[in-house]
PDB file of C-alpha atoms in Angstrom:
ATOM      1  CA  MET V  20       4.757  12.582   7.461  1.00  0.00           C
ATOM      2  CA  THR V  21       1.938  13.775   5.056  1.00  0.00           C
ATOM      3  CA  ASP V  22      -1.148  15.570   5.995  1.00  0.00           C
ATOM      4  CA  LEU V  23      -3.012  12.715   7.499  1.00  0.00           C
ATOM      5  CA  ASN V  24      -6.565  14.112   7.301  1.00  0.00           C
ATOM      6  CA  ASP V  25      -5.850  14.540   3.386  1.00  0.00           C
ATOM      7  CA  LEU V  26      -4.650  11.065   3.337  1.00  0.00           C
ATOM      8  CA  ALA V  27      -7.757   9.937   4.992  1.00  0.00           C
ATOM      9  CA  ARG V  28      -9.912  11.793   2.559  1.00  0.00           C
ATOM     10  CA  ARG V  29      -7.961  10.426  -0.396  1.00  0.00           C
ATOM     11  CA  TYR V  30      -8.433   7.053   1.147  1.00  0.00           C
ATOM     12  CA  ALA V  31     -11.963   7.281   1.395  1.00  0.00           C
ATOM     13  CA  ALA V  32     -12.478   8.732  -2.153  1.00  0.00           C
ATOM     14  CA  LEU V  33     -10.642   5.611  -3.467  1.00  0.00           C
ATOM     15  CA  TRP V  34     -13.824   3.505  -2.405  1.00  0.00           C
ATOM     16  CA  ASN V  35     -16.109   5.748  -4.198  1.00  0.00           C
ATOM     17  CA  GLU V  36     -14.213   5.859  -7.488  1.00  0.00           C
ATOM     18  CA  PRO V  37     -16.501   4.635 -10.311  1.00  0.00           C
ATOM     19  CA  ASP V  38     -13.857   4.638 -13.163  1.00  0.00           C
ATOM     20  CA  ALA V  39     -11.532   1.609 -13.119  1.00  0.00           C
ATOM     21  CA  GLU V  40      -8.494   3.563 -14.420  1.00  0.00           C
ATOM     22  CA  ALA V  41      -8.918   6.302 -11.908  1.00  0.00           C
ATOM     23  CA  ARG V  42      -9.161   3.492  -9.092  1.00  0.00           C
ATOM     24  CA  ARG V  43      -5.879   2.044 -10.530  1.00  0.00           C
ATOM     25  CA  ALA V  44      -4.039   5.349 -10.287  1.00  0.00           C
ATOM     26  CA  ALA V  45      -5.515   5.897  -6.818  1.00  0.00           C
ATOM     27  CA  VAL V  46      -4.237   2.476  -5.545  1.00  0.00           C
ATOM     28  CA  ALA V  47      -0.844   3.505  -7.078  1.00  0.00           C
ATOM     29  CA  GLY V  48      -0.786   6.852  -5.478  1.00  0.00           C
ATOM     30  CA  LEU V  49      -1.727   5.494  -2.123  1.00  0.00           C
ATOM     31  CA  PHE V  50      -0.257   2.006  -1.723  1.00  0.00           C
ATOM     32  CA  ALA V  51       3.347   0.702  -2.252  1.00  0.00           C
ATOM     33  CA  PRO V  52       3.527  -1.852  -4.770  1.00  0.00           C
ATOM     34  CA  ASP V  53       4.155  -4.666  -2.258  1.00  0.00           C
ATOM     35  CA  ALA V  54       1.257  -3.386   0.145  1.00  0.00           C
ATOM     36  CA  ALA V  55      -0.906  -5.762   2.018  1.00  0.00           C
ATOM     37  CA  HIS V  56      -4.663  -5.054   3.074  1.00  0.00           C
ATOM     38  CA  TYR V  57      -6.137  -7.052   5.869  1.00  0.00           C
ATOM     39  CA  THR V  58      -9.652  -7.352   6.757  1.00  0.00           C
ATOM     40  CA  PRO V  59     -10.839  -9.545   9.851  1.00  0.00           C
ATOM     41  CA  THR V  60     -11.365 -12.390   7.162  1.00  0.00           C
ATOM     42  CA  ARG V  61      -9.326 -11.770   4.024  1.00  0.00           C
ATOM     43  CA  GLU V  62      -6.074 -10.416   2.957  1.00  0.00           C
ATOM     44  CA  PHE V  63      -4.899  -8.934  -0.249  1.00  0.00           C
ATOM     45  CA  HIS V  64      -1.285  -8.271  -1.592  1.00  0.00           C
ATOM     46  CA  GLY V  65      -0.022  -5.901  -4.263  1.00  0.00           C
ATOM     47  CA  HIS V  66      -1.741  -3.387  -6.534  1.00  0.00           C
ATOM     48  CA  ALA V  67      -3.524  -5.947  -8.656  1.00  0.00           C
ATOM     49  CA  GLU V  68      -5.301  -7.715  -5.594  1.00  0.00           C
ATOM     50  CA  LEU V  69      -6.054  -4.316  -3.985  1.00  0.00           C
ATOM     51  CA  GLU V  70      -7.609  -3.033  -7.242  1.00  0.00           C
ATOM     52  CA  GLU V  71      -9.817  -6.082  -7.303  1.00  0.00           C
ATOM     53  CA  ARG V  72     -10.630  -5.639  -3.651  1.00  0.00           C
ATOM     54  CA  VAL V  73     -11.555  -1.978  -4.128  1.00  0.00           C
ATOM     55  CA  ALA V  74     -13.626  -2.548  -7.244  1.00  0.00           C
ATOM     56  CA  ALA V  75     -15.673  -5.574  -5.531  1.00  0.00           C
ATOM     57  CA  ALA V  76     -16.444  -3.175  -2.608  1.00  0.00           C
ATOM     58  CA  TYR V  77     -17.319  -0.274  -5.104  1.00  0.00           C
ATOM     59  CA  GLU V  78     -19.784  -2.646  -6.843  1.00  0.00           C
ATOM     60  CA  GLN V  79     -21.277  -3.959  -3.694  1.00  0.00           C
ATOM     61  CA  TRP V  80     -21.756  -0.743  -1.684  1.00  0.00           C
ATOM     62  CA  VAL V  81     -21.491   2.237  -3.980  1.00  0.00           C
ATOM     63  CA  ALA V  82     -22.509   1.504  -7.471  1.00  0.00           C
ATOM     64  CA  PRO V  83     -26.028   0.579  -6.553  1.00  0.00           C
ATOM     65  CA  GLY V  84     -26.292   4.135  -5.440  1.00  0.00           C
ATOM     66  CA  VAL V  85     -27.421   3.698  -1.841  1.00  0.00           C
ATOM     67  CA  TYR V  86     -24.002   4.257  -0.023  1.00  0.00           C
ATOM     68  CA  MET V  87     -20.964   6.215  -0.111  1.00  0.00           C
ATOM     69  CA  PHE V  88     -17.776   6.472   2.043  1.00  0.00           C
ATOM     70  CA  ARG V  89     -16.395   9.416   3.701  1.00  0.00           C
ATOM     71  CA  ALA V  90     -13.187   9.974   5.935  1.00  0.00           C
ATOM     72  CA  GLY V  91     -13.985  10.569   9.602  1.00  0.00           C
ATOM     73  CA  PRO V  92     -12.268  13.478  11.252  1.00  0.00           C
ATOM     74  CA  GLY V  93      -8.988  13.468  13.161  1.00  0.00           C
ATOM     75  CA  ALA V  94      -6.757  11.001  11.411  1.00  0.00           C
ATOM     76  CA  ASP V  95      -3.720  10.919  13.650  1.00  0.00           C
ATOM     77  CA  GLY V  96      -0.370   8.902  13.794  1.00  0.00           C
ATOM     78  CA  HIS V  97       3.418   8.788  14.676  1.00  0.00           C
ATOM     79  CA  HIS V  98       6.399   6.871  13.527  1.00  0.00           C
ATOM     80  CA  GLN V  99       4.998   6.047   9.983  1.00  0.00           C
ATOM     81  CA  ALA V 100       1.817   4.623  11.433  1.00  0.00           C
ATOM     82  CA  VAL V 101      -1.693   6.291  10.948  1.00  0.00           C
ATOM     83  CA  ARG V 102      -5.038   5.712  12.353  1.00  0.00           C
ATOM     84  CA  LEU V 103      -8.046   6.871  10.371  1.00  0.00           C
ATOM     85  CA  THR V 104     -11.896   6.610  10.665  1.00  0.00           C
ATOM     86  CA  TRP V 105     -14.296   6.203   7.996  1.00  0.00           C
ATOM     87  CA  GLU V 106     -18.069   6.095   7.598  1.00  0.00           C
ATOM     88  CA  MET V 107     -20.444   4.363   5.075  1.00  0.00           C
ATOM     89  CA  ILE V 108     -23.209   6.723   4.778  1.00  0.00           C
ATOM     90  CA  ARG V 109     -26.637   6.583   3.100  1.00  0.00           C
ATOM     91  CA  ARG V 110     -26.557   9.013  -0.111  1.00  0.00           C
ATOM     92  CA  ASP V 111     -30.159   9.871   0.459  1.00  0.00           C
ATOM     93  CA  THR V 112     -30.064  11.087   3.907  1.00  0.00           C
ATOM     94  CA  GLY V 113     -26.453  11.290   4.926  1.00  0.00           C
ATOM     95  CA  GLU V 114     -27.253   8.946   7.906  1.00  0.00           C
ATOM     96  CA  VAL V 115     -24.239   6.730   8.930  1.00  0.00           C
ATOM     97  CA  ASP V 116     -24.826   3.127   8.337  1.00  0.00           C
ATOM     98  CA  SER V 117     -21.534   1.764   9.161  1.00  0.00           C
ATOM     99  CA  VAL V 118     -18.225   3.089  10.878  1.00  0.00           C
ATOM    100  CA  GLY V 119     -14.712   1.588  11.032  1.00  0.00           C
ATOM    101  CA  TYR V 120     -11.176   2.375  11.248  1.00  0.00           C
ATOM    102  CA  ASP V 121      -8.022   1.573   9.468  1.00  0.00           C
ATOM    103  CA  VAL V 122      -4.428   1.330  10.914  1.00  0.00           C
ATOM    104  CA  LEU V 123      -1.890   1.946   8.131  1.00  0.00           C
ATOM    105  CA  GLN V 124       1.892   1.615   8.278  1.00  0.00           C
ATOM    106  CA  LEU V 125       3.374   3.977   5.566  1.00  0.00           C
ATOM    107  CA  ASP V 126       6.675   3.416   3.845  1.00  0.00           C
ATOM    108  CA  GLU V 127       9.548   6.074   3.652  1.00  0.00           C
ATOM    109  CA  HIS V 128       7.692   7.743   0.644  1.00  0.00           C
ATOM    110  CA  GLY V 129       4.609   7.967   2.419  1.00  0.00           C
ATOM    111  CA  LEU V 130       2.883   5.171   0.603  1.00  0.00           C
ATOM    112  CA  ILE V 131       0.774   2.579   2.591  1.00  0.00           C
ATOM    113  CA  ARG V 132       2.713  -0.554   3.195  1.00  0.00           C
ATOM    114  CA  SER V 133       0.051  -2.292   5.230  1.00  0.00           C
ATOM    115  CA  ASP V 134      -3.614  -1.651   6.064  1.00  0.00           C
ATOM    116  CA  HIS V 135      -5.480  -3.299   8.578  1.00  0.00           C
ATOM    117  CA  GLN V 136      -9.145  -2.569   8.608  1.00  0.00           C
ATOM    118  CA  PHE V 137     -11.578  -2.734  11.551  1.00  0.00           C
ATOM    119  CA  VAL V 138     -15.488  -2.647  10.728  1.00  0.00           C
ATOM    120  CA  GLY V 139     -17.778  -1.407  13.285  1.00  0.00           C
ATOM    121  CA  ARG V 140     -21.591  -1.234  13.186  1.00  0.00           C
TER     122      ARG V 140
END
């Protein structure tokens, strides 16, 4: 399996990416073409829907300049399953505003096949 902390850092960086083409490339580099992303209330399938999901989150949380996302420490996994944590922090103070974790299932190439997102405070 790939370096899981590196995977977590690349995953968090995706949500901070301002450039649409770079986001598109990051989605393709992280997710299998038929990947699914599940939140508690929504689901997204395939690269096009994932790109829209990430762009909407970027516009809501990162573009205004208040927040950014970062990977939490200690990503772990086994048998192609990965658990990673993330934090949404205030840019001005570094204060953690929200935390969450994702459970990923990787394919045989190390790409994300499914992503179940859990959001904390």
